[in-house]
XYZ file of C-alpha atoms in Angstrom:
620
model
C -81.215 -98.883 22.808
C -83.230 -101.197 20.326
C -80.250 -101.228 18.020
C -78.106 -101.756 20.933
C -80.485 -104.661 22.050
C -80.361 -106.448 18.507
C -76.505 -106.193 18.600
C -76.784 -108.224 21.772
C -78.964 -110.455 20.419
C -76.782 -111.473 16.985
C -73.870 -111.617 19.304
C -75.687 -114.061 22.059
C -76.758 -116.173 18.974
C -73.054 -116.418 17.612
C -71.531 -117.517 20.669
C -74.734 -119.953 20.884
C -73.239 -121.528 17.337
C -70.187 -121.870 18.321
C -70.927 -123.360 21.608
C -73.172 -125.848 19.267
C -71.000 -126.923 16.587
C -68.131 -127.503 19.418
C -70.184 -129.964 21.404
C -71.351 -131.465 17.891
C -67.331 -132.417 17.122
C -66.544 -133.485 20.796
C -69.270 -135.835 20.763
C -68.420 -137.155 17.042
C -64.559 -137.648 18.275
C -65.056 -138.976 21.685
C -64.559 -142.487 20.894
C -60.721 -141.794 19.566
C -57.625 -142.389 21.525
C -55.492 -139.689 22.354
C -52.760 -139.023 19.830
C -55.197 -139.868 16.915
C -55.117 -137.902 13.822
C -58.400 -136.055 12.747
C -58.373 -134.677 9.316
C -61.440 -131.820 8.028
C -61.953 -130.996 4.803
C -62.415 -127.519 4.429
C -63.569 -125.569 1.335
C -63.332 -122.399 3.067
C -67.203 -121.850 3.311
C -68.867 -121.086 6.434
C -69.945 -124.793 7.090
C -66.603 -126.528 6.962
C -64.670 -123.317 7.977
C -66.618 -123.424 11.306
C -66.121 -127.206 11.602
C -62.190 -126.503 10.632
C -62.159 -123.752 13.682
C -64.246 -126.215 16.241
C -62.030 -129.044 15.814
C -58.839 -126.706 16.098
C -60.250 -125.415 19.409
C -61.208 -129.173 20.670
C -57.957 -131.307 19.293
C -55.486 -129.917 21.588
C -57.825 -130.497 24.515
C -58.671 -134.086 23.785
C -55.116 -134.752 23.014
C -55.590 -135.176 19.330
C -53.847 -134.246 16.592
C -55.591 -132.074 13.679
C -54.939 -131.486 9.812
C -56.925 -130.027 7.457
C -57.470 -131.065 3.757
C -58.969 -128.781 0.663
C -59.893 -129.657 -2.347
C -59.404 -128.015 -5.610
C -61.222 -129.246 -8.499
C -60.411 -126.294 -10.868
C -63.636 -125.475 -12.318
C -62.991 -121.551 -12.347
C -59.957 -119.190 -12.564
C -58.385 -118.918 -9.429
C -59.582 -122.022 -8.065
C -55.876 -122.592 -7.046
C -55.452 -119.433 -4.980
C -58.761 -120.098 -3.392
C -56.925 -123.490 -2.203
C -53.832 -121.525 -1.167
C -55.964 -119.045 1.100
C -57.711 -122.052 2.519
C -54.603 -123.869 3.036
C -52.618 -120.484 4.519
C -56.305 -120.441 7.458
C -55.437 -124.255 8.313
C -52.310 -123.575 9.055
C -52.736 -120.082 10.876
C -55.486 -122.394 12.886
C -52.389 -124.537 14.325
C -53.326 -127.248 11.691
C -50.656 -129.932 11.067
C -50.405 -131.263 8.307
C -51.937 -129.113 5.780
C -52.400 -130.257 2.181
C -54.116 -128.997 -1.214
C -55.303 -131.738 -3.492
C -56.011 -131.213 -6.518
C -59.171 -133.581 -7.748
C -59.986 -131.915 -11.198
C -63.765 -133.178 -12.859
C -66.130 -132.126 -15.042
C -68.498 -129.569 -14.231
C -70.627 -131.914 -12.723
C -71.825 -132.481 -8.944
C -71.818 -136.309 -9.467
C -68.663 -135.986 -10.886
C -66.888 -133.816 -8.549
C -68.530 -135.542 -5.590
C -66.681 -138.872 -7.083
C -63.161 -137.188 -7.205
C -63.593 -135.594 -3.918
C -64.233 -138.437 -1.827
C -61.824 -140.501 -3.981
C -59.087 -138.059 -3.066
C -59.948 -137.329 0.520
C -60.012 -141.049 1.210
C -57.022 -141.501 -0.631
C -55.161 -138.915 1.571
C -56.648 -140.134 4.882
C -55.071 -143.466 4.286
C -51.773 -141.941 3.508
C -51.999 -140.142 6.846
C -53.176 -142.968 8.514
C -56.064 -140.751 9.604
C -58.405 -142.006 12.127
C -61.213 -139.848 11.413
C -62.201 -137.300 8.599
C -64.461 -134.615 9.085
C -67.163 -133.221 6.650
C -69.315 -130.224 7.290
C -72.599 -131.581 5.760
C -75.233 -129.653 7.484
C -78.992 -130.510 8.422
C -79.325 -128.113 5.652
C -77.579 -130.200 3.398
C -79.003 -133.587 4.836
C -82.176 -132.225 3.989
C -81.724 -130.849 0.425
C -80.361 -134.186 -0.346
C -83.434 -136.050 0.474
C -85.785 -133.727 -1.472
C -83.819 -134.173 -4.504
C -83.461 -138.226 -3.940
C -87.420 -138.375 -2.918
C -88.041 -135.984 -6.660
C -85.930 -138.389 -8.296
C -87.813 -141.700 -7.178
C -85.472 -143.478 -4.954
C -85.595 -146.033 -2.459
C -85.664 -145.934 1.132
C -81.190 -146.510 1.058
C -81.263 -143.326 -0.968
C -83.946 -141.183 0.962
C -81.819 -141.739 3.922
C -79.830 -139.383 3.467
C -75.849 -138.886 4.384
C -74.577 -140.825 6.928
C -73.261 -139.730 10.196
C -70.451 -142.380 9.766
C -69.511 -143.857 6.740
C -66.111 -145.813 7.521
C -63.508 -142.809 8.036
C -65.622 -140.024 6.929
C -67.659 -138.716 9.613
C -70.590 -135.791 9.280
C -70.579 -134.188 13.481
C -73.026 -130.786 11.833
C -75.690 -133.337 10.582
C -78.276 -131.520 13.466
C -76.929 -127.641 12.847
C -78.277 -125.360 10.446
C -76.262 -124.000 8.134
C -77.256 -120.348 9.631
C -75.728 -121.090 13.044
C -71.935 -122.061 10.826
C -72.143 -118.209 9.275
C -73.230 -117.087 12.901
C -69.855 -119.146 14.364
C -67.785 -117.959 11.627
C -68.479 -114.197 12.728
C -67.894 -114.828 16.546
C -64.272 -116.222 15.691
C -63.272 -113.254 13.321
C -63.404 -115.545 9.952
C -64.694 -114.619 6.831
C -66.002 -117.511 4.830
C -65.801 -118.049 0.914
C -69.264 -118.066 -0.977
C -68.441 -120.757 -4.057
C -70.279 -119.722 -6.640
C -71.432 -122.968 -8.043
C -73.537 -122.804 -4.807
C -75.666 -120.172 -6.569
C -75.502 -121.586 -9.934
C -78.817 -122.826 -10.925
C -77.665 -125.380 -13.339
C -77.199 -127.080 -10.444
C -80.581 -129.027 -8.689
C -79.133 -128.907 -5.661
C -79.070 -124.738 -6.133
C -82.299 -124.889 -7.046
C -83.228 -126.940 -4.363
C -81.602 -124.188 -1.866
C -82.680 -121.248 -3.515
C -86.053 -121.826 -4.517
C -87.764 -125.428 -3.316
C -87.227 -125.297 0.128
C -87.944 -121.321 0.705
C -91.400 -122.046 -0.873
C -91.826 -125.077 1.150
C -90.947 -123.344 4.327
C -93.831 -120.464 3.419
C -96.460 -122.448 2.036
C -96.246 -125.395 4.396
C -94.473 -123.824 7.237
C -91.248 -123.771 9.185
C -89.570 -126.819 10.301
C -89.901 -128.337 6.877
C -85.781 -129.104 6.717
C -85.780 -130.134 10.128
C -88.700 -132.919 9.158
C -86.363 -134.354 6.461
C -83.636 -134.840 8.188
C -85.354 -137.013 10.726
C -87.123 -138.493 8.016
C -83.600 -139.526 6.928
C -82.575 -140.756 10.315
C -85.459 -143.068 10.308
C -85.186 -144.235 7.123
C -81.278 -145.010 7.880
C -81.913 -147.219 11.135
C -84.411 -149.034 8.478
C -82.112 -149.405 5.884
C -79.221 -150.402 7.975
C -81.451 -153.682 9.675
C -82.591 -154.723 6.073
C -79.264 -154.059 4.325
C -77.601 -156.440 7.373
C -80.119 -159.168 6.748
C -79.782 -159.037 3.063
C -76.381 -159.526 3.592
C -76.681 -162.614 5.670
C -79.110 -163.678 2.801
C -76.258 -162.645 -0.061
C -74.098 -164.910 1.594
C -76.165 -167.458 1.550
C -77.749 -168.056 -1.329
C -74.038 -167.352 -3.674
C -73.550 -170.227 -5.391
C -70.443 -171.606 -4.890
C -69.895 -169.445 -1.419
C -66.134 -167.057 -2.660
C -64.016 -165.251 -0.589
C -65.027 -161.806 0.133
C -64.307 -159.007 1.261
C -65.754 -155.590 0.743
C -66.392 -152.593 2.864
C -69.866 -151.995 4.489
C -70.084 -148.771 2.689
C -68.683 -150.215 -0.703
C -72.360 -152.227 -1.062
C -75.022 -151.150 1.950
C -74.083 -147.317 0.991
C -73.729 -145.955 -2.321
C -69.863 -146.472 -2.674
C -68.571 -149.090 -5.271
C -67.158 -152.259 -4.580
C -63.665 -153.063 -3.758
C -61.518 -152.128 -6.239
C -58.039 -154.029 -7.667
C -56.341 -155.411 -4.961
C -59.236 -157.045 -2.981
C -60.258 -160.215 -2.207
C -63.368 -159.900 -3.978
C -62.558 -161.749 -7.002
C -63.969 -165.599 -5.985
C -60.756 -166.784 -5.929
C -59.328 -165.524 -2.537
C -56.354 -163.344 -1.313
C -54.545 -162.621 -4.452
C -56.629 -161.683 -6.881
C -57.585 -158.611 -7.880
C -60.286 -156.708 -9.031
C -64.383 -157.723 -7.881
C -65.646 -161.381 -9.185
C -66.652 -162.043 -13.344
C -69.774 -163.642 -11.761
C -72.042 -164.033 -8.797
C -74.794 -167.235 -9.095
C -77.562 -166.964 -6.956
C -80.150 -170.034 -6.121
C -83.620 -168.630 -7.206
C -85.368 -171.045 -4.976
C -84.076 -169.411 -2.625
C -84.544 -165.776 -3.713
C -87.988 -166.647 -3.948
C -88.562 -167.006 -0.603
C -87.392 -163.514 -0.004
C -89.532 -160.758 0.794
C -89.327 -157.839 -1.933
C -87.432 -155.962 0.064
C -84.423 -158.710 0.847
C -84.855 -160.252 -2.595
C -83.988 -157.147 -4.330
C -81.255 -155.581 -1.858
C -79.522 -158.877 -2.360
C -79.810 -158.680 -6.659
C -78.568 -155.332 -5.991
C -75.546 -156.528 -3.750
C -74.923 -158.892 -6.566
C -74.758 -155.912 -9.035
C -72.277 -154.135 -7.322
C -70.291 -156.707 -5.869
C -69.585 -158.013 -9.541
C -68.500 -154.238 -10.852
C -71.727 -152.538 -11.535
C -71.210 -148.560 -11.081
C -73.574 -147.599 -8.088
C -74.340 -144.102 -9.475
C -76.000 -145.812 -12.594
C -77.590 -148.393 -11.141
C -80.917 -147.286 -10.392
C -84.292 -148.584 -9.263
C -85.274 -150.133 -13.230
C -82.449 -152.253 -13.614
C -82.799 -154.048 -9.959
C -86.625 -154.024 -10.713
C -85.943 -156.042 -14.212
C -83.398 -158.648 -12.380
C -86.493 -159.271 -9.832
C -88.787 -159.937 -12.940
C -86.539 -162.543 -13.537
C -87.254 -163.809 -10.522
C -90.758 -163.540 -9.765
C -91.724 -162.615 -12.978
C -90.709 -165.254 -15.118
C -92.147 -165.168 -19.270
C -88.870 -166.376 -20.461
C -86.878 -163.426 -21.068
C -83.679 -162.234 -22.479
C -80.738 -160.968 -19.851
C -80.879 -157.606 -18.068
C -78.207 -155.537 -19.066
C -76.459 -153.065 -16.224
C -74.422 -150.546 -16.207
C -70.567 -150.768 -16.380
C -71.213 -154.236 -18.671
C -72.944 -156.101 -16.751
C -75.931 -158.557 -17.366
C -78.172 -160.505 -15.181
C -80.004 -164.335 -16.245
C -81.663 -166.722 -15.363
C -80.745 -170.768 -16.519
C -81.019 -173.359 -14.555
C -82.102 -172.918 -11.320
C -80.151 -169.840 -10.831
C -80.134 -166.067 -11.199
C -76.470 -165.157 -12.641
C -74.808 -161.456 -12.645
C -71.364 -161.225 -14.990
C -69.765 -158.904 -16.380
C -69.308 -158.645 -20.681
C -66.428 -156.555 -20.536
C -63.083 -156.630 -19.796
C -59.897 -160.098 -19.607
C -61.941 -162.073 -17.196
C -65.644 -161.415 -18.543
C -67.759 -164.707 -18.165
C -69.321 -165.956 -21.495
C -67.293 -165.859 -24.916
C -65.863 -162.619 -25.239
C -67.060 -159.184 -25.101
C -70.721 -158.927 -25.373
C -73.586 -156.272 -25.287
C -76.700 -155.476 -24.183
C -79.842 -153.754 -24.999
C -81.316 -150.860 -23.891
C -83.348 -150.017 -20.980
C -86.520 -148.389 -21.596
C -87.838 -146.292 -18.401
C -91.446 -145.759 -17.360
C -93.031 -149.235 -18.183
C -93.308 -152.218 -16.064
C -91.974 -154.995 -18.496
C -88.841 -155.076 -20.695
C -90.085 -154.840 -24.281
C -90.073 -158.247 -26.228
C -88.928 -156.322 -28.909
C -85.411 -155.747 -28.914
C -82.616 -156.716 -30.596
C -80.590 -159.399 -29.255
C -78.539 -159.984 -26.521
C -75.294 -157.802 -27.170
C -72.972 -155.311 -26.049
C -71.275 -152.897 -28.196
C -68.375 -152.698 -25.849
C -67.663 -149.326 -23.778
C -65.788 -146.596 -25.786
C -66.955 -143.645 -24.636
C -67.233 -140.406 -27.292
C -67.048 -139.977 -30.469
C -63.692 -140.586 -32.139
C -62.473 -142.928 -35.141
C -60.708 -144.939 -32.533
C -63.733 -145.367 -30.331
C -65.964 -146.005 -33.266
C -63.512 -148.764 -34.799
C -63.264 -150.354 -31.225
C -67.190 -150.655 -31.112
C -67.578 -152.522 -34.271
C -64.599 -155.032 -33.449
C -66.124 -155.535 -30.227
C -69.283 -156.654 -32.055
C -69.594 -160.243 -29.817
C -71.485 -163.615 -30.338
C -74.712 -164.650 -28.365
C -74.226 -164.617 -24.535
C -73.206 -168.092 -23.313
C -74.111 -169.512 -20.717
C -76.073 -172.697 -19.896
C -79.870 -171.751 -21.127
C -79.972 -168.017 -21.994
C -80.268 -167.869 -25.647
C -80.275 -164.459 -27.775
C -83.958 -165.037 -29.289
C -84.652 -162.222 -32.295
C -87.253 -160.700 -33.443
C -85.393 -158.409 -36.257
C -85.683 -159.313 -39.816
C -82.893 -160.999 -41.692
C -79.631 -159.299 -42.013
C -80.508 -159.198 -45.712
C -83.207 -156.488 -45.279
C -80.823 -153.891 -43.070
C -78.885 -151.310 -43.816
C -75.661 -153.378 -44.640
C -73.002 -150.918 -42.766
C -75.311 -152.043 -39.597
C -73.193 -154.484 -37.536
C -76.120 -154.715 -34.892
C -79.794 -153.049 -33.922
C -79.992 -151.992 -30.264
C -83.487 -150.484 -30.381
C -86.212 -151.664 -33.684
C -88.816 -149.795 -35.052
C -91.185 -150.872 -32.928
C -89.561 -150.033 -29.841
C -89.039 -146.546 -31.316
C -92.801 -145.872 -32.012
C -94.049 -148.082 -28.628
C -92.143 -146.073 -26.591
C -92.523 -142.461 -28.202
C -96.116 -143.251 -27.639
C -95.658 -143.716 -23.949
C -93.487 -140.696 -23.449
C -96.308 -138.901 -25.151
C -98.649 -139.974 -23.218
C -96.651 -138.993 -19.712
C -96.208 -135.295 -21.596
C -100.162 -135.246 -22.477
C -100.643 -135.766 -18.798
C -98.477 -134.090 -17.011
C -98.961 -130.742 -19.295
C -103.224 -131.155 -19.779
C -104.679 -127.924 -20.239
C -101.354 -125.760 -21.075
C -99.438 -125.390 -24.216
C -96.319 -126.615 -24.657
C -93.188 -125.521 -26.818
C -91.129 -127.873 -28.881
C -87.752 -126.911 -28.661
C -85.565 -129.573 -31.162
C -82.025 -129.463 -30.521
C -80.644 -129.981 -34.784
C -80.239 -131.838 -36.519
C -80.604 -135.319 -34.596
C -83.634 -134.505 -32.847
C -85.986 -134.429 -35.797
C -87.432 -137.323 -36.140
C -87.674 -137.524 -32.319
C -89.233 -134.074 -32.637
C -91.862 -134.920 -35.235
C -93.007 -138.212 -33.977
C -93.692 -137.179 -30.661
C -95.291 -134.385 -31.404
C -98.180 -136.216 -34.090
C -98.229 -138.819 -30.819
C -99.187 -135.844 -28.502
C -103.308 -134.521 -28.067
C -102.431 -131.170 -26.035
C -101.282 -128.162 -27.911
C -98.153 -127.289 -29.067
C -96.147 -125.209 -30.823
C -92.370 -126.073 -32.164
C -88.867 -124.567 -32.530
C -85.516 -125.352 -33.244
C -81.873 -124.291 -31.847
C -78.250 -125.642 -33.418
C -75.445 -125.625 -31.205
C -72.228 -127.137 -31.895
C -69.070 -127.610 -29.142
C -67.149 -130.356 -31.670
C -66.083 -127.789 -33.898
C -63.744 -129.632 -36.623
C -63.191 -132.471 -34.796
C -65.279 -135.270 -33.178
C -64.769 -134.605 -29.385
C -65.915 -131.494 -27.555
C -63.850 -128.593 -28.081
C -65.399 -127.181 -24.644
C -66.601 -124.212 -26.369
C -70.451 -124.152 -26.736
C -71.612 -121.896 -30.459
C -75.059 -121.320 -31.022
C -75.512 -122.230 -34.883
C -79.362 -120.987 -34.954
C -80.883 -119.172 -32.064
C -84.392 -119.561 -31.552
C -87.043 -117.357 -34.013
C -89.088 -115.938 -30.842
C -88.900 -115.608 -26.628
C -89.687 -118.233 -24.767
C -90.504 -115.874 -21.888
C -93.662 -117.349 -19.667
C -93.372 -120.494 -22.134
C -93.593 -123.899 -20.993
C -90.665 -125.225 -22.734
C -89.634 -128.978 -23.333
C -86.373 -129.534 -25.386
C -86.017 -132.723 -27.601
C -83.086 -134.241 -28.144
C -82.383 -137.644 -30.072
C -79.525 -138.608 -27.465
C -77.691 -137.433 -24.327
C -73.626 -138.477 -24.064
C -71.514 -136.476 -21.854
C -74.472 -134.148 -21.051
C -71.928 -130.778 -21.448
C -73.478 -129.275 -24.118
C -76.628 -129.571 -23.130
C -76.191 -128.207 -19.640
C -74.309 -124.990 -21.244
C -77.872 -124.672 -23.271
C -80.151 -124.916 -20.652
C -78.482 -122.608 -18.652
C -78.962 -120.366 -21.312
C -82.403 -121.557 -21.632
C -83.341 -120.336 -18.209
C -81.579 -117.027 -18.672
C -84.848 -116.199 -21.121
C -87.056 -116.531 -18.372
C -89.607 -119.503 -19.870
C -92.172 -120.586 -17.131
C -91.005 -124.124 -17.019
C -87.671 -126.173 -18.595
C -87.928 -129.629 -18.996
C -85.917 -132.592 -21.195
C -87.279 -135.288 -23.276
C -84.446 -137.632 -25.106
C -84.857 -140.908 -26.831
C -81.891 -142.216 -25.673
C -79.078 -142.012 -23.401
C -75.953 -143.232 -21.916
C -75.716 -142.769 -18.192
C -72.091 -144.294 -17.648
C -70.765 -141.580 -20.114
C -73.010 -138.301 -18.572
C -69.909 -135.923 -17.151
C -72.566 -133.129 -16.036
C -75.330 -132.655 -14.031
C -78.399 -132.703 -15.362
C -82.406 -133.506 -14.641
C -83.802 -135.300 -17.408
C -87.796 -135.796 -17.017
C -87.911 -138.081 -19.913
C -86.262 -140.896 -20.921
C -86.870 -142.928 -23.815
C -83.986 -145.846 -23.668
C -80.315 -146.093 -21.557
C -78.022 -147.618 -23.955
C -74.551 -148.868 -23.803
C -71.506 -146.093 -24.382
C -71.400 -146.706 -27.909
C -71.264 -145.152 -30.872
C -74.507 -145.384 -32.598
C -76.619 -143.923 -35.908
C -79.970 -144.118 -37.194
C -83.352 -142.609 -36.649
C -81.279 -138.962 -36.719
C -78.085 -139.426 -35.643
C -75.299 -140.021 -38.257
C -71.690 -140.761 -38.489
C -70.404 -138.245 -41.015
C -73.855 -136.808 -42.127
C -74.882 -140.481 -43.234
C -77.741 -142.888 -41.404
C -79.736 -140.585 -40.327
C -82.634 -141.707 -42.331
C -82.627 -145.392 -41.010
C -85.743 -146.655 -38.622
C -83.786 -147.972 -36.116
C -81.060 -147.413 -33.987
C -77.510 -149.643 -34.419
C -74.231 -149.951 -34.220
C -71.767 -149.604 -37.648
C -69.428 -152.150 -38.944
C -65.413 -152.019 -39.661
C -66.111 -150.966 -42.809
C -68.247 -148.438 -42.969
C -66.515 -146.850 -40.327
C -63.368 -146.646 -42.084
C -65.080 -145.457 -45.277
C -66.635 -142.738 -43.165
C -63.398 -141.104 -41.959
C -61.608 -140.829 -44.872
């Protein structure tokens, strides 16, 4: 009878999830007119499968008309097949149209987040969809504001997915994902368990698996429940400041262009309009977002903090920033320049863009591309992370273009693309370098000197010292680039520590990744129980060094961080947590201080960018 009595029970509770998740759709359609077309995007797990099968029940009976969309991004074998089978459910759920699209990325989350949305948007339009449906659960909603909250973000970040974000809407926001497994088995379908959901190279899997059960027993239940309100409150927040900053935004451009981006493109995380808007300045006709946004700084001053630097960020984007690199320090140097005024050189952003100030006005432009303001292409320094200031320091003002990688025709584009101060009324380059005459002669610029080197291995040493006082920590150097990272920081560091070194390799003969990881030298003892921090000298695409620490935590060690000197975050094509961070530097190619272009440059104390000639010399 007890048996019998907890087969009632599960079944009770099924039919409770299903009756849940249907009045969650109905409500989150009930504004569309009758023949509207509702897409869902269905991977075939139990969250969007028991969306898929709530709107197939609900469509017909609001007089709507349903199609379902899947994604493959072909990260596995079989990925394909997996589409088909989701594809062959829509259809045997009365779904009409039905379509597969294909959306390959890297093995990233960022990555394939980007190419999903980009092609489920891109397919809504073509259907002339008036609604798309994701199966985000509170589950979800509430992973995602753990990892944003570990990761320091602001209050747009921390709240959360939202509930309607132009054509996309989220109607499982308030279900947990337990109640979509329970509604799959009341309607006879069995859902698909992707295993990058179990992957631990992943945060978010580590989030799920491990973060939030410990949270749950050591705090108590109801902890994913509390973040997801804490996102809903920090959204109706958000959404009031992010309207009055753009009332402000509008005002204070100087001169006042035409346009016209989405909501989402700037107040969310999306980017701006792409070609084909009116964002350009110039009105209807021109493509592409603006080369430059002028702001009055008397009247950013009057801002509060919070307007002031939602409206420096809206500048950001609107003038082609890329929203997933532009993070809390670059907005935080552009206000400097505002209410922090010593005279300093020009922000640079991601995507090749730099912020002044000159006369009376804060300007955003972009150094790349035909219609980049200033003379040419231009470049800018780095970004060091974890201090309050920008280092007076650096090199000067310059970009070394964008090529992204490794290659001879990347490397020959970054020295061409070697530009001239940045001009515009005022803002001067300034240097603090010694003559040309005492470099390294194939050096066509410095990006980060000496003494930003040491200054800022001595702060990273210092966060290490504190957050690892009282415990001993392993070394773990990445060859060969990460030496002299390796052995300054650790004569900068006071706690213990011991030191090893691993050589992988995924370029084989040639200078872009071969996609196959080989480990060159495998470390001389375990790293069980070890707290474990690997060094590198610089992080590009991130792929290799994902595939290693995913090996790394197959050894068991107690605790896995990063440290790197530098990085570029518009070139990272995987997912990865990086605690330390020395500089972000543009997505050139760079030697010195370790890293080399053919085994040469290593030795230099700085970090620059090579010439024509060297670089030809080099290849052949």
């Amino acid at each position: 009878m007890a048996h019998d009595g907890a087969g009632a029970r599960g079944v009770m509770r099924a039919c409770r999830a299903v009756s849940e998740i249907r009045v969650a759709v109905r409500r989150s359609i009930a504004d569309l007119a009758p023949g509207s077309l509702v897409l869902v995007a269905c991977s075939g797990g139990a969250d969007s499968l028991a969306l898929a099968a709530a709107l197939a029940f609900i469509a017909p009976r609001r007089a709507l008309r349903a199609g379902l969309l899947t994604v493959d991004h072909g990260w596995y074998e079989g990925s394909a097949a997996q589409a088909a089978t989701v594809a062959a459910h829509g259809r045997a759920l009365g779904f009409d149209p039905v379509e597969v699209l294909p959306a390959h990325s890297p093995r990233s989350e960022g990555a394939a987040r980007e190419a999903r949305r980009r092609a489920l948007l891109d397919a809504a339009g073509q259907l002339r969809a008036s609604a798309l449906l994701l199966g985000h659960t509170l589950d979800d909603q509430a992973e995602t504001v753990l990892l944003r909250l570990a990761r320091g973000s602001g209050t747009r970040s921390l709240a959360g997915m939202p509930r309607l974000d132009g054509v996309i809407r989220r109607p499982l926001l308030d279900v947990r994902r337990s109640a979509t497994r329970d509604a799959c088995l009341a309607e006879g379908l069995t859902p698909w368990d992707d295993p990058t959901n179990a992957d631990e190279a992943f945060a978010r899997a580590r989030v799920r698996h491990r973060v939030l059960p410990v949270l749950e027993e050591t705090i108590g239940p109801g902890i994913a429940e509390a973040l997801a309100r804490t996102a809903d409150l920090l959204r109706a927040d958000t959404s009031a400041l992010d309207a009055d900053a753009a009332l402000a935004y509008e005002r204070l451009a100087l001169p006042r262009p035409h346009r016209r981006q989405r909501d989402h493109d700037l107040d969310a995380d999306g980017p701006p309009d792409g070609p084909g808007s009116e964002a350009d300045g110039g009105g209807p006709g021109t493509s592409g977002p603006p080369a430059r946004v002028d702001l009055d700084l008397a009247g950013l001053v009057t801002l509060s903090e919070a307007l002031r630097t939602r409206v420096l960020r809206r500048a950001a984007l609107a003038v082609g920033s890329a929203p997933t690199g532009l993070r809390a320090d670059h907005v935080r140097a552009m206000d400097d320049l505002v209410t922090r005024w010593r005279g300093q050189k020009p922000v640079p952003l991601p995507s090749g863009v730099v912020a002044g100030r000159a006369d009376g006005r804060i300007s955003v432009f972009r150094t790349t591309g035909p219609r980049a303001a200033g003379r040419g292409e231009t470049s800018a320094r780095p970004v060091a992370h974890g201090s309050g200031s920008q280092s007076s320091t650096h090199a000067r003002d310059v970009l070394a273009g964008r090529p992204r990688g490794h290659s001879r025709e990347t490397q020959v584009a970054a020295a061409h693309t070697m530009p001239d101060e940045i001009g515009f009324g005022g803002l001067g380059s300034g240097t603090d370098l010694p003559p040309r005459a005492d470099r390294h002669p194939d050096i066509a610029e410095v990006l980060v000197t000496p003494g930003d080197i040491a200054g800022r291995i001595g702060e990273l040493a210092a966060q290490v010292d504190a957050d690892y006082a009282g415990r001993e920590v392993l070394l773990l150097g990445v060859l060969k680039g990460a030496v002299m990272v390796m052995a300054d920081l650790s004569r900068a560091l006071t706690i213990p520590v011991t030191m090893e070194f691993m050589a992988v390799s995924s370029y084989g003969s040639a200078t872009s990744s071969s996609g196959v990881v080989r480990i060159l030298k495998d470390l001389d003892r375990s790293i069980e129980g070890r707290d474990v921090l690997v060094v590198e000298d610089i992080i590009d695409s991130g792929l290799t060094l994902s595939w290693l620490l995913r090996n790394l935590r197959s050894r068991g060690p107690a605790s896995l961080e990063v440290l790197t000197l530098l990085r570029k975050p518009e070139a990272l094509a995987a997912d990865i947590d990086v605690r330390y961070v020395g500089f972000d530097i543009p997505s050139a190619f760079v030697v010195g201080y370790g890293l080399d272009y053919a085994e040469r440059y290593r030795t230099l104390p700085y970090v620059g960018t090579l010439n024509t000639d060297a670089i030809e010399r080099g290849a052949r």
